[in-house]
Coordinates of C-alpha atoms in Angstrom, one line a residue:
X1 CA 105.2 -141.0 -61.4
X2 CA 102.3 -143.2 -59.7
X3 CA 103.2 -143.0 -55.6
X4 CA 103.6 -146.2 -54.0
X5 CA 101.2 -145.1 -51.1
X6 CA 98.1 -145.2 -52.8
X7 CA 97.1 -148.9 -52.5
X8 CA 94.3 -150.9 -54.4
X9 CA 91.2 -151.5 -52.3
X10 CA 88.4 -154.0 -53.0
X11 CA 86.4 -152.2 -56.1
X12 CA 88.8 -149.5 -56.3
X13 CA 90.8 -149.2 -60.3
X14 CA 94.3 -150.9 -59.7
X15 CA 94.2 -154.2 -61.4
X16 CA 97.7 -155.9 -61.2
X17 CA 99.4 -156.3 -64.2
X18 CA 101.5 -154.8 -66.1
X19 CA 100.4 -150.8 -67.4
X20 CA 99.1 -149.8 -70.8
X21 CA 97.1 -147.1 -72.0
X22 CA 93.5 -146.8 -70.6
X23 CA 91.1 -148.7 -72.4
X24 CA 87.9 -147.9 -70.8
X25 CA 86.5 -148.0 -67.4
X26 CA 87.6 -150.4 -64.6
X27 CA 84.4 -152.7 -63.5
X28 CA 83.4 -154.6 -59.9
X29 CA 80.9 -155.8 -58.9
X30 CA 79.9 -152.9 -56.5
X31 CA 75.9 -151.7 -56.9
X32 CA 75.2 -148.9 -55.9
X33 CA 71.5 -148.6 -56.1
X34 CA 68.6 -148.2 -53.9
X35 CA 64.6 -148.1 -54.2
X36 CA 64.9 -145.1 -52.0
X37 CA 64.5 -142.1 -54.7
X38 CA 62.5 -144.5 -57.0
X39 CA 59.6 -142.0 -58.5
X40 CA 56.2 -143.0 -60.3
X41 CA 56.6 -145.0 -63.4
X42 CA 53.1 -143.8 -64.5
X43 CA 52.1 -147.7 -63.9
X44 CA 47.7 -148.6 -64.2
X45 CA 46.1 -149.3 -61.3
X46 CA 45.0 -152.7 -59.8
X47 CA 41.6 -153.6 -60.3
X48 CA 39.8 -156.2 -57.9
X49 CA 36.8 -158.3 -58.8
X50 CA 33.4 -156.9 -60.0
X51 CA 31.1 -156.0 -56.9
X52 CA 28.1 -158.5 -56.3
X53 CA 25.2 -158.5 -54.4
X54 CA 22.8 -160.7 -53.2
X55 CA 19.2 -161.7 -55.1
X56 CA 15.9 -162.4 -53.9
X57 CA 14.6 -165.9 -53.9
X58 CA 14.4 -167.5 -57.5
X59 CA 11.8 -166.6 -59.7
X60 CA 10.5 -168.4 -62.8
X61 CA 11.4 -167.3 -65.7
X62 CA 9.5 -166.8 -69.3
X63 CA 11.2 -167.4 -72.3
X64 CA 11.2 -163.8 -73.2
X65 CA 12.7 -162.8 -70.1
X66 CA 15.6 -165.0 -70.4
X67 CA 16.6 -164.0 -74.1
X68 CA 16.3 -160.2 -72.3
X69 CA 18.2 -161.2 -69.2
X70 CA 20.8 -163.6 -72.1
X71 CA 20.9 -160.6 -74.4
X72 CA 22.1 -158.3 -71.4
X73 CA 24.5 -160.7 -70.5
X74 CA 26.2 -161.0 -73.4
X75 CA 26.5 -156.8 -73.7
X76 CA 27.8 -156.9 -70.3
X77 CA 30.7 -160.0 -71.3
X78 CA 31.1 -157.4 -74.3
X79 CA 31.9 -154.3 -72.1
X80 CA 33.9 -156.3 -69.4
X81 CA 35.9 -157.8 -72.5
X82 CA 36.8 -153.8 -74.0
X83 CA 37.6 -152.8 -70.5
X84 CA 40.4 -155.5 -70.4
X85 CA 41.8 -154.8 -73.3
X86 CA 42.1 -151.3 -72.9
X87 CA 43.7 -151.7 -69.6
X88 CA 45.6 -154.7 -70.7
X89 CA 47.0 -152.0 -74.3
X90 CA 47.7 -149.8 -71.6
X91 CA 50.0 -151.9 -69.5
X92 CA 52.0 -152.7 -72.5
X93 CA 52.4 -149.0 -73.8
X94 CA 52.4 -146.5 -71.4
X95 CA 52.2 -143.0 -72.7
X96 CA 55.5 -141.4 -72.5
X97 CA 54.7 -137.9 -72.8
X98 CA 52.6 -135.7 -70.4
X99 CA 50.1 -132.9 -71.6
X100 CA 50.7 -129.7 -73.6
X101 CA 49.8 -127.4 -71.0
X102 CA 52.3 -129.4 -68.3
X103 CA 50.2 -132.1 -66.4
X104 CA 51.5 -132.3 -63.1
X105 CA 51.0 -136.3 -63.7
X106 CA 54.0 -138.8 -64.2
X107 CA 53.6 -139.7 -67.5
X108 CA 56.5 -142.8 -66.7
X109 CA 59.0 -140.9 -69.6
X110 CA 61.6 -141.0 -66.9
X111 CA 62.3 -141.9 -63.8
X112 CA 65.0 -141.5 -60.8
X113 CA 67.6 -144.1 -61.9
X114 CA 69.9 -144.1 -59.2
X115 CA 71.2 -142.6 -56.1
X116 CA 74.7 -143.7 -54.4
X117 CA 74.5 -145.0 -50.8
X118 CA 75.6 -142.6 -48.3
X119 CA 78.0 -143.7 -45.8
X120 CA 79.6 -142.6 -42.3
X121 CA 82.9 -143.0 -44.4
X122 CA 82.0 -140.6 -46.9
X123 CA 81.9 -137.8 -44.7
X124 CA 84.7 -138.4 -42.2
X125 CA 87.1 -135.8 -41.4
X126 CA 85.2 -133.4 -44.2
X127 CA 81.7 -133.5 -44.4
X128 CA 80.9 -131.1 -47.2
X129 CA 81.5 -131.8 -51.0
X130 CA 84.7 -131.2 -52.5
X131 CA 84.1 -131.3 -56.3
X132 CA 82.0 -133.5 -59.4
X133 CA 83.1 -134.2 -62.6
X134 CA 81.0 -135.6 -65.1
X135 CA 81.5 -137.2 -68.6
X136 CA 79.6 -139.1 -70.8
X137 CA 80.3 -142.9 -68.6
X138 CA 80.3 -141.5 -65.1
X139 CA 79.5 -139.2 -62.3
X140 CA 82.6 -138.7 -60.2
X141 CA 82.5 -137.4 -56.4
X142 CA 85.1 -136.2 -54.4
X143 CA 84.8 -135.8 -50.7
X144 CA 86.0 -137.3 -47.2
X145 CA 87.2 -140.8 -47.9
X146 CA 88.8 -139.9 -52.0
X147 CA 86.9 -140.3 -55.4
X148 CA 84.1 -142.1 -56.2
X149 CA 82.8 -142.8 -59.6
X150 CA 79.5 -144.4 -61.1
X151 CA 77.9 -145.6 -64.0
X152 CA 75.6 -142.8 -65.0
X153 CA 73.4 -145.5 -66.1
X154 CA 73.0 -147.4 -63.8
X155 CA 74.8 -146.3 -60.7
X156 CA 77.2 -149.4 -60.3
X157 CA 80.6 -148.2 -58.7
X158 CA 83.3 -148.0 -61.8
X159 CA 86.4 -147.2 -59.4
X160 CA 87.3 -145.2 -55.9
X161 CA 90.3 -143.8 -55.0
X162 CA 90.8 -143.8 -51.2
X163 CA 93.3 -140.9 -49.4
X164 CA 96.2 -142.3 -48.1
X165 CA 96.4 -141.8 -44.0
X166 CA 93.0 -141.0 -43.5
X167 CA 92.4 -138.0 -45.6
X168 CA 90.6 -136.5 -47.2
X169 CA 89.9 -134.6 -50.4
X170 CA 90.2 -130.7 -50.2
X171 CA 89.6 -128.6 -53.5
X172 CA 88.6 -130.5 -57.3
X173 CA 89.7 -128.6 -60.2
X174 CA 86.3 -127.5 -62.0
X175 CA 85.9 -129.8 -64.5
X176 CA 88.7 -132.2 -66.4
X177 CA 90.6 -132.3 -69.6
X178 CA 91.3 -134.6 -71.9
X179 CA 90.7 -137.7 -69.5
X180 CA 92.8 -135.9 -66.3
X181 CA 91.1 -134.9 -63.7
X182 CA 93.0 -132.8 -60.7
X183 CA 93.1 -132.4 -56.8
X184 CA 94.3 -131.4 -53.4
X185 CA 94.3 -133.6 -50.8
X186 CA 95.6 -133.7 -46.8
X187 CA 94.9 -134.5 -43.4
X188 CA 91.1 -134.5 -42.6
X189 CA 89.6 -131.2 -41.0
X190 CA 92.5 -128.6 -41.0
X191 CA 92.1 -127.5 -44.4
X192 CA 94.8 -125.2 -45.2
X193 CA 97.4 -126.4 -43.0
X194 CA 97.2 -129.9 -44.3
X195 CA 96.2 -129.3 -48.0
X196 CA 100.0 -130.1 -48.8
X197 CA 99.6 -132.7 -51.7
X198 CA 98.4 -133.2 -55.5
X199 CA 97.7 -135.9 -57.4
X200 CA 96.5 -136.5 -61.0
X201 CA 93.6 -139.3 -62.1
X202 CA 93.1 -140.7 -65.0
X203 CA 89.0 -140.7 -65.1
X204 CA 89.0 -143.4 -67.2
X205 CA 90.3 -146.1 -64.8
X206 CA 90.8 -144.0 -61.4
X207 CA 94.6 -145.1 -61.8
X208 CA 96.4 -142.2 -59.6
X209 CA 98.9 -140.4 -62.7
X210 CA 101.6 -138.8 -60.4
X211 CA 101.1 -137.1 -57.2
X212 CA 103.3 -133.5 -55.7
X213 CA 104.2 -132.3 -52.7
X214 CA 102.7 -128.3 -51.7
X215 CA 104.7 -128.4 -49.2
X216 CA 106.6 -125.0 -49.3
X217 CA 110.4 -125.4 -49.9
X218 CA 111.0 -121.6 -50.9
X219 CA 110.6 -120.3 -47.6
X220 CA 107.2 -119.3 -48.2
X221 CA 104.9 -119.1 -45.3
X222 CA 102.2 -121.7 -44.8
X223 CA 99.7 -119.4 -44.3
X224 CA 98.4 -116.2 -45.6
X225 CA 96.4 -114.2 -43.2
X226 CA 95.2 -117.3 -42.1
X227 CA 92.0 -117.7 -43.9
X228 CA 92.8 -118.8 -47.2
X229 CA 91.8 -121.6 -49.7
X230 CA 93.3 -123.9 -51.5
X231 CA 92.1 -124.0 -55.5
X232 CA 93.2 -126.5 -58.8
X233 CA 91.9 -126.2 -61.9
X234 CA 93.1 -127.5 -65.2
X235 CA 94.9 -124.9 -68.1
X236 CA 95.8 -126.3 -71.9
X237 CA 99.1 -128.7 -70.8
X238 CA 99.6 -127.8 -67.4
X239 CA 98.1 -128.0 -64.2
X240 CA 97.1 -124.8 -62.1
X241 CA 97.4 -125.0 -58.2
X242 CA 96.9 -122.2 -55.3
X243 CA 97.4 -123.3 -51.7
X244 CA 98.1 -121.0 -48.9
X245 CA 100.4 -118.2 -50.4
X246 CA 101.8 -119.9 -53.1
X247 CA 100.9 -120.8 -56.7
X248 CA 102.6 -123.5 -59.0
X249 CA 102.0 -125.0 -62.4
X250 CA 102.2 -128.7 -63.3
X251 CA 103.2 -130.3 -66.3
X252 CA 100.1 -132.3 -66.8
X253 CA 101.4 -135.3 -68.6
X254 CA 104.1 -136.2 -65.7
X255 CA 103.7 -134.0 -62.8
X256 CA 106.9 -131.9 -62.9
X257 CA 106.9 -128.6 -61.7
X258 CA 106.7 -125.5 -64.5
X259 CA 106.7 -122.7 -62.1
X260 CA 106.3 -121.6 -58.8
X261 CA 105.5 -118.3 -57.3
X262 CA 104.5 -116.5 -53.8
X263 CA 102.0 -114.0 -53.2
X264 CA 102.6 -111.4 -51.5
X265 CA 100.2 -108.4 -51.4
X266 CA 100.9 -105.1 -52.5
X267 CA 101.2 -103.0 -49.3
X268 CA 103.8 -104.6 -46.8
X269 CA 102.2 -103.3 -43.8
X270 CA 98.9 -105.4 -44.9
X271 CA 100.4 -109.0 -44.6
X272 CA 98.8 -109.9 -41.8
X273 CA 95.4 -108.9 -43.5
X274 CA 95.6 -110.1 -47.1
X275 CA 95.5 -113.6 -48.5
X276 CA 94.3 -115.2 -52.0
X277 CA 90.6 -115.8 -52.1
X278 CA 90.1 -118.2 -55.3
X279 CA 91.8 -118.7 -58.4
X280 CA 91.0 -120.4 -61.8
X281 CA 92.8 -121.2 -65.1
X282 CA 92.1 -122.5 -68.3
X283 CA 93.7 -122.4 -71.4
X284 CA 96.9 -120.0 -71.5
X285 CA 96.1 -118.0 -68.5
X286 CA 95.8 -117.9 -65.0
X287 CA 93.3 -115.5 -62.7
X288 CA 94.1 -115.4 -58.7
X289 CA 91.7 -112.8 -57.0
X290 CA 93.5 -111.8 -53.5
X291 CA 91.2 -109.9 -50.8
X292 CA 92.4 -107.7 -47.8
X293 CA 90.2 -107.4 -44.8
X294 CA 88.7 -103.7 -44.6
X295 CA 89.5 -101.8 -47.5
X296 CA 91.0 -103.8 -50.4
X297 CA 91.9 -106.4 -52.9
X298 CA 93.9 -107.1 -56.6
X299 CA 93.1 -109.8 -59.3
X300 CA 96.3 -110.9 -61.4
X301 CA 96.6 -112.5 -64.7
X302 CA 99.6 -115.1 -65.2
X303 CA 100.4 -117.2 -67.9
X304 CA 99.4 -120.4 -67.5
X305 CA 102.0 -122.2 -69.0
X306 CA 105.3 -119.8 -67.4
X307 CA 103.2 -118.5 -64.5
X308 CA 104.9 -114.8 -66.0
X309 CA 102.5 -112.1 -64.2
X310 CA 100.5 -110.4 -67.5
X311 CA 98.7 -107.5 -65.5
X312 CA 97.4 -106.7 -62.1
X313 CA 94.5 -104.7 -61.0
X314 CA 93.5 -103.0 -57.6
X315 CA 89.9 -104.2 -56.9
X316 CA 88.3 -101.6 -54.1
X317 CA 84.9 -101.7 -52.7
X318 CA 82.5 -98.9 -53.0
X319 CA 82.0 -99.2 -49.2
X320 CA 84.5 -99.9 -46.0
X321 CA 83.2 -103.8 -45.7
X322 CA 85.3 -106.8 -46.9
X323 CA 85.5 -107.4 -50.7
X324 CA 84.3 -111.3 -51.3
X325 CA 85.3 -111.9 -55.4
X326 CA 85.1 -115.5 -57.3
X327 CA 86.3 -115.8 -60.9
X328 CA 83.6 -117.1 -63.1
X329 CA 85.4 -116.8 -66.6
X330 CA 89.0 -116.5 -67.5
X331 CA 88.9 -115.5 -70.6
X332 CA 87.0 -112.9 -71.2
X333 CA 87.7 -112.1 -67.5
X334 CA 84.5 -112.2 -65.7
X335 CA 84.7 -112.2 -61.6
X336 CA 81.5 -112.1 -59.7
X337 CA 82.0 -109.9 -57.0
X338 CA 79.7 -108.7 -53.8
X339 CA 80.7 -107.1 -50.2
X340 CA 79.5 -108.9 -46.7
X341 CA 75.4 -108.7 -46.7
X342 CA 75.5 -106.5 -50.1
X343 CA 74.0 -107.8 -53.6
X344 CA 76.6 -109.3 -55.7
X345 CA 77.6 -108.3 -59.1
X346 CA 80.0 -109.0 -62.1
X347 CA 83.2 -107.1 -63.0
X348 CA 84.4 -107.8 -66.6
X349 CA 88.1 -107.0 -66.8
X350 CA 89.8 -105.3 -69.8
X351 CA 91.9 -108.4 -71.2
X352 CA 95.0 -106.6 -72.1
X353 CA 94.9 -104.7 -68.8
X354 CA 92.9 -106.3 -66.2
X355 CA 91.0 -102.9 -65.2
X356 CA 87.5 -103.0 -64.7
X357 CA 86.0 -102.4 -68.0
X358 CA 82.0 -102.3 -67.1
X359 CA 79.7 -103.7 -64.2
X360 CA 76.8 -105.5 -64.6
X361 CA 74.3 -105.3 -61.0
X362 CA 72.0 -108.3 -60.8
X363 CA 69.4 -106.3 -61.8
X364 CA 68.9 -105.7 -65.8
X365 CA 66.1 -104.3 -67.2
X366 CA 64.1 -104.5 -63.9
X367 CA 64.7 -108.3 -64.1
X368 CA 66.6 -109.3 -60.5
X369 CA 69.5 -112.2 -62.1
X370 CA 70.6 -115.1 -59.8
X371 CA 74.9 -114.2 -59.7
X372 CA 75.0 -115.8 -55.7
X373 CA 77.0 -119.2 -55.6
X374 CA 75.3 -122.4 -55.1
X375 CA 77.7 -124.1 -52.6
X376 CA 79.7 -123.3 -49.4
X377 CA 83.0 -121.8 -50.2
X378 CA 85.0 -124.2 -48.0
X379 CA 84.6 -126.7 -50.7
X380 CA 86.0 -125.2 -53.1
X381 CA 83.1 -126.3 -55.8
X382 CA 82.6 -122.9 -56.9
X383 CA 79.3 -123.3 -58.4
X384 CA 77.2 -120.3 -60.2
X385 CA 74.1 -120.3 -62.2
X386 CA 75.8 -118.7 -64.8
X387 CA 77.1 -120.0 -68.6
X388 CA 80.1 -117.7 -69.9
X389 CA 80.5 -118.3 -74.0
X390 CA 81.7 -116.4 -76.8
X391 CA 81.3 -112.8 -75.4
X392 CA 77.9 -114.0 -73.5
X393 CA 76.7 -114.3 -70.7
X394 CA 73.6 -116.1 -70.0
X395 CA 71.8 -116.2 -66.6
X396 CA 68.6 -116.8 -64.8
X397 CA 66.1 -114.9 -63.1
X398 CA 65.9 -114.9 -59.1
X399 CA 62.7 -117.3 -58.4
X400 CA 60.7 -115.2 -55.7
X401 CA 58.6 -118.3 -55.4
X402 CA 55.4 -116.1 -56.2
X403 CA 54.3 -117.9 -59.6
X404 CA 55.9 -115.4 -61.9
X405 CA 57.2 -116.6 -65.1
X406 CA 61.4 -117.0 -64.7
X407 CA 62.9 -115.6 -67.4
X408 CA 67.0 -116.6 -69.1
X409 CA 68.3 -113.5 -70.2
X410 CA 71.3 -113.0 -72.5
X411 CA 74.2 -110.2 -72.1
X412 CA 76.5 -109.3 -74.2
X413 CA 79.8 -108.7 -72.1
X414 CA 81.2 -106.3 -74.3
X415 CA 78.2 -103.6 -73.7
X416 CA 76.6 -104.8 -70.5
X417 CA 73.4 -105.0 -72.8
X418 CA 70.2 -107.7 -72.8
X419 CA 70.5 -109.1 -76.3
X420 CA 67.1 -111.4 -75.6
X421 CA 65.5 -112.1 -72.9
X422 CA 63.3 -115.3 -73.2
X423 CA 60.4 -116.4 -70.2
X424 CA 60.2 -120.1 -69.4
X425 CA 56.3 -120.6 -69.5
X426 CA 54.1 -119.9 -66.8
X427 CA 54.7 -120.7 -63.1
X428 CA 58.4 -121.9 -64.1
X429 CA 61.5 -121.8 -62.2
X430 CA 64.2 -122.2 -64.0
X431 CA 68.2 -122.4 -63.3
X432 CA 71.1 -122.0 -66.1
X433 CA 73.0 -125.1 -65.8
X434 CA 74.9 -125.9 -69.0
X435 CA 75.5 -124.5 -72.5
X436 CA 75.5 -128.0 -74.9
X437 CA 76.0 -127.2 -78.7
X438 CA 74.1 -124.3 -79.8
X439 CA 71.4 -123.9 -76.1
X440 CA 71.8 -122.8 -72.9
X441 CA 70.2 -125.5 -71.2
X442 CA 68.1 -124.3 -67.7
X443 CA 66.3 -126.8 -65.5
X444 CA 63.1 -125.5 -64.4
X445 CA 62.3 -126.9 -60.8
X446 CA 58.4 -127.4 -61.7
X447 CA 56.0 -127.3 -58.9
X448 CA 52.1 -127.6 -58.2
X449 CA 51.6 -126.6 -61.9
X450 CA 53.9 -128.6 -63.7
X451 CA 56.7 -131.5 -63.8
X452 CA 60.5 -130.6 -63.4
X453 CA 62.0 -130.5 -66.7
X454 CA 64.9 -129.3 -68.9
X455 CA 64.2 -126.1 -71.0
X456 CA 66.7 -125.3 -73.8
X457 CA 67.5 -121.8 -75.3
X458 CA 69.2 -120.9 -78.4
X459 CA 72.3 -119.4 -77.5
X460 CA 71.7 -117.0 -80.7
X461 CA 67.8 -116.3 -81.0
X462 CA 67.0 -117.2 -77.5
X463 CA 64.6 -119.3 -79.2
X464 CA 63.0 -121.7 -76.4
X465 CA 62.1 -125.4 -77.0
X466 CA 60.8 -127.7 -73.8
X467 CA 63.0 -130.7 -73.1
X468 CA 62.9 -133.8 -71.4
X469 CA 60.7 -134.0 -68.2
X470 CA 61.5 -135.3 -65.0
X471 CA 59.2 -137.0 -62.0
X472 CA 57.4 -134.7 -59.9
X473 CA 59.5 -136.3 -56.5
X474 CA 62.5 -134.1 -57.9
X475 CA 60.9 -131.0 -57.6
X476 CA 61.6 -130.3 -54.2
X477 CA 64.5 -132.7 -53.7
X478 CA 66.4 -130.2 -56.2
X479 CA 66.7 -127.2 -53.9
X480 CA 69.7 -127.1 -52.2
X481 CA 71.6 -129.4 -54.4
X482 CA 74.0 -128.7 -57.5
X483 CA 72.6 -129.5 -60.7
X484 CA 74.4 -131.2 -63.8
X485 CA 73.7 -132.4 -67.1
X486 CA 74.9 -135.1 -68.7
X487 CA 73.0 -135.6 -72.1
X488 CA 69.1 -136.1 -71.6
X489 CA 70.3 -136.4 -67.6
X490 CA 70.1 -134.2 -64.7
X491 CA 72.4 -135.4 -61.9
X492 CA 71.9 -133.7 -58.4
X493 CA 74.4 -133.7 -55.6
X494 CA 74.3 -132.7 -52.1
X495 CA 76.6 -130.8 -50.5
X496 CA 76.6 -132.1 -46.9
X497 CA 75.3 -136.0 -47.7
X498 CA 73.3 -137.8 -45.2
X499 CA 71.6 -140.4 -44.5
X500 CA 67.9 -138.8 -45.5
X501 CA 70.1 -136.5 -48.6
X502 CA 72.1 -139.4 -50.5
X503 CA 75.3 -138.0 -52.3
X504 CA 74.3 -138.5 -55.9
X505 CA 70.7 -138.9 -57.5
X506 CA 70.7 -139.4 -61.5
X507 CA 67.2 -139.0 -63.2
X508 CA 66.5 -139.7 -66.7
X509 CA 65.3 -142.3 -69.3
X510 CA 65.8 -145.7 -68.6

């Protein structure tokens, strides 16, 4: 049930009324657009009046001289009347495409649309990014003062939810399903201790679903070592939670418990040192990846929908230095895995028995693969240039900034294998950021040789086709954000917002 503490705020999505079934997104009339990120629109130049100069004094004519001068004139009126037409066809039809060999020159295809205003409220109490979800209406962003969510065209604020008491948004479950998005919210700036409640939106409207208390009532302890983190994510009917040591399911339609269950690690005598490190769930199962300082760590598979324990594996680094492990897939069961200061790489789990059935390094073929997270893990936005589908895994090559050609290679998870490896044109720097239909799509940051612009591979072929192109202003503004697609798109958000880094930039045709 909707809790009576979240109240309606000016612009936020709780019209009075009675309730029915979302209909579409709540409006206001909220803007939330600036000039500030505004690139070139590949506009023509002004153009002043003619120079003149000054004559002699005035000589007479002959009659021959004038129909010379008069015939001169008249080619000049010509030329100056062509001129103005082409500029004036110009104006009216700019080109909208740039060169085949990748013109550095903004062509006025596309353009920054929008960027959502930073404020000293958007960071209080937590100042780093808690989560995005995007569809195909809106960009929504969680962080200090609730959700936010604009109109990817056009950057008007749909809805917010604010966080009762001050607080502040923890950990976002990954992505939403069917319409309900997911997350953990507290007190601001004590993170685990106050991560102690749940609540559902409909991403629709932002109406607030039903909202649960973490707060242990078991007996559990409220902390697990001391360091842990609190996770959501959304499985097939029910939603997935991990806060301190415990882990619960939620019925997703109504918000009534499922399950419950506390971790405990596998050696008594290593409470103290052992406490979950991340979990993620879709469909029917469950991963939660549990790390002890020194020597040790287990992943375990439940089922989603009974939270029933399916298998459990050790996990033990090669060397004596803390394991630090992320799942990346559920099913297959991918976890990218790396020790403090070492190079990280994937383990791909057996999926009846959860032992480690190959490793992949992040280097393949003498090709050096970006596996390294894009964001801090306090947020809990687990973010990874990396695409998981069908068996495949599809990454990028590490840019080393010294004008090689970046590469998207393909692996097949069942052999550790290449199947293609496909280069993204000279000079490019790409990124995997989405798989859409039958591509991975990679954005490729551009530089001094060429515009920033989407480049699409076939997921089977590897086949590589160049996609929409983005102004040149994005091509350093990208670095250090978290890239999205939505459609012909790319939507960039900033980890720690400021007033010089605004939250959200959207780029794309008008």
């Amino acid at each position: 049930m909707p809790t009576a503490q979240f109240q309606a705020s000016p612009g936020s999505a709780y019209p009075p009324g009675p309730q029915g079934p979302p209909s579409g997104y709540a409006s206001d009339a909220w803007q939330g657009q600036s000039e500030t990120w505004q690139g070139q629109t590949g506009q023509p130049p002004s153009y002043g009046a003619p120079y003149s100069y000054q004559s002699g004094p005035p000589k007479k004519k002959s009659k021959a001289g004038w129909w010379i001068g008069g015939g001169a004139l008249a080619v000049v009126l010509i030329l100056v009347a062509v001129f103005v037409a082409v500029i004036a066809l110009k104006k009216d039809n700019p080109t909208t495409t740039t060169t085949a060999t990748g013109s550095k020159k903004n062509t006025g295809a596309t353009k920054v649309l929008w960027n959502a205003p930073f404020t000293a409220a958007s960071v209080a109490g937590h100042p780093i990014l808690a989560g995005v979800w995007t569809d195909d209406k809106a960009v929504i962003r969680g962080g200090g003062d609730g959700l936010h969510a604009y109109d990817v065209n056009n950057g008007k604020e749909l809805w917010n939810v604010p966080i009762p008491g001050a607080g502040s948004v923890c950990s976002m479950a990954p992505s939403t399903l069917n319409g309900v998005g997911a997350l953990i919210y507290g007190a601001p700036g004590k993170y685990d201790a106050a991560c102690d409640h749940l609540l559902a939106v409909d991403t629709a409207t932002g109406k607030p679903l039903w909202t649960a208390d973490l707060k242990p009532t078991d007996g559990s302890s409220t902390s697990f070592g001391g360091d842990s983190y609190t996770s959501v994510s959304m499985a097939t009917d029910v939603v997935v939670i991990q806060t301190s040591n415990v882990m619960r399911g939620y019925r997703t339609s109504d918000g009534e418990k499922k399950w419950g269950l506390v971790l405990k690690p596998k050696d008594p005598n290593a409470f103290a040192t052992c406490h979950p490190r991340n979990s993620l769930a879709a469909g029917d199962r469950a991963l939660i990846v549990v790390g002890c300082n020194g020597d040790s760590g287990y992943v375990t598979a439940l089922n989603a929908q009974t939270g029933a324990t399916q298998w459990d594996h050790d996990l033990t680094p090669t060397e004596g230095d803390e394991l630090f492990t992320d799942p990346i897939s559920v099913r297959p069961a991918v976890l990218q895995s790396h020790q403090a200061g070492g190079n990280p790489q994937l383990l791909v789990l057996d999926d009846s028995t959860g032992k480690i059935a190959r490793t992949i390094t992040s280097v393949v073929d003498g090709l050096e693969l970006n596996f390294r997270s894009e964001s801090s893990r306090l947020t809990g936005a687990f973010r990874y240039p990396l695409a998981v589908r069908d068996g495949k895994l599809y990454a990028s090559t590490v840019d080393d900034f010294g004008g090689k050609e970046s590469k998207v290679v393909s692996i097949d998870l069942s052999t550790g294998q290449p199947t293609w490896t496909v280069g993204g044109g000279a000079k490019s720097q790409l990124q995997v950021v989405s798989i859409q239909d039958k591509d991975v799509v990679a954005y490729d940051r551009g530089g001094f040789e060429h515009t920033p612009r989407f480049v699409h591979f076939d997921l089977a072929t590897g086949k590589r086709s160049d996609g929409v192109q983005f102004p040149n202003d994005l091509s350093e503004s990208s670095f250090g954000r978290l890239l999205y697609v939505q459609g012909n798109r790319l939507v960039l958000v900033a980890t720690r917002p400021s007033a010089s880094e605004p939250p959200i930039v959207v780029a794309g045709k008008p």
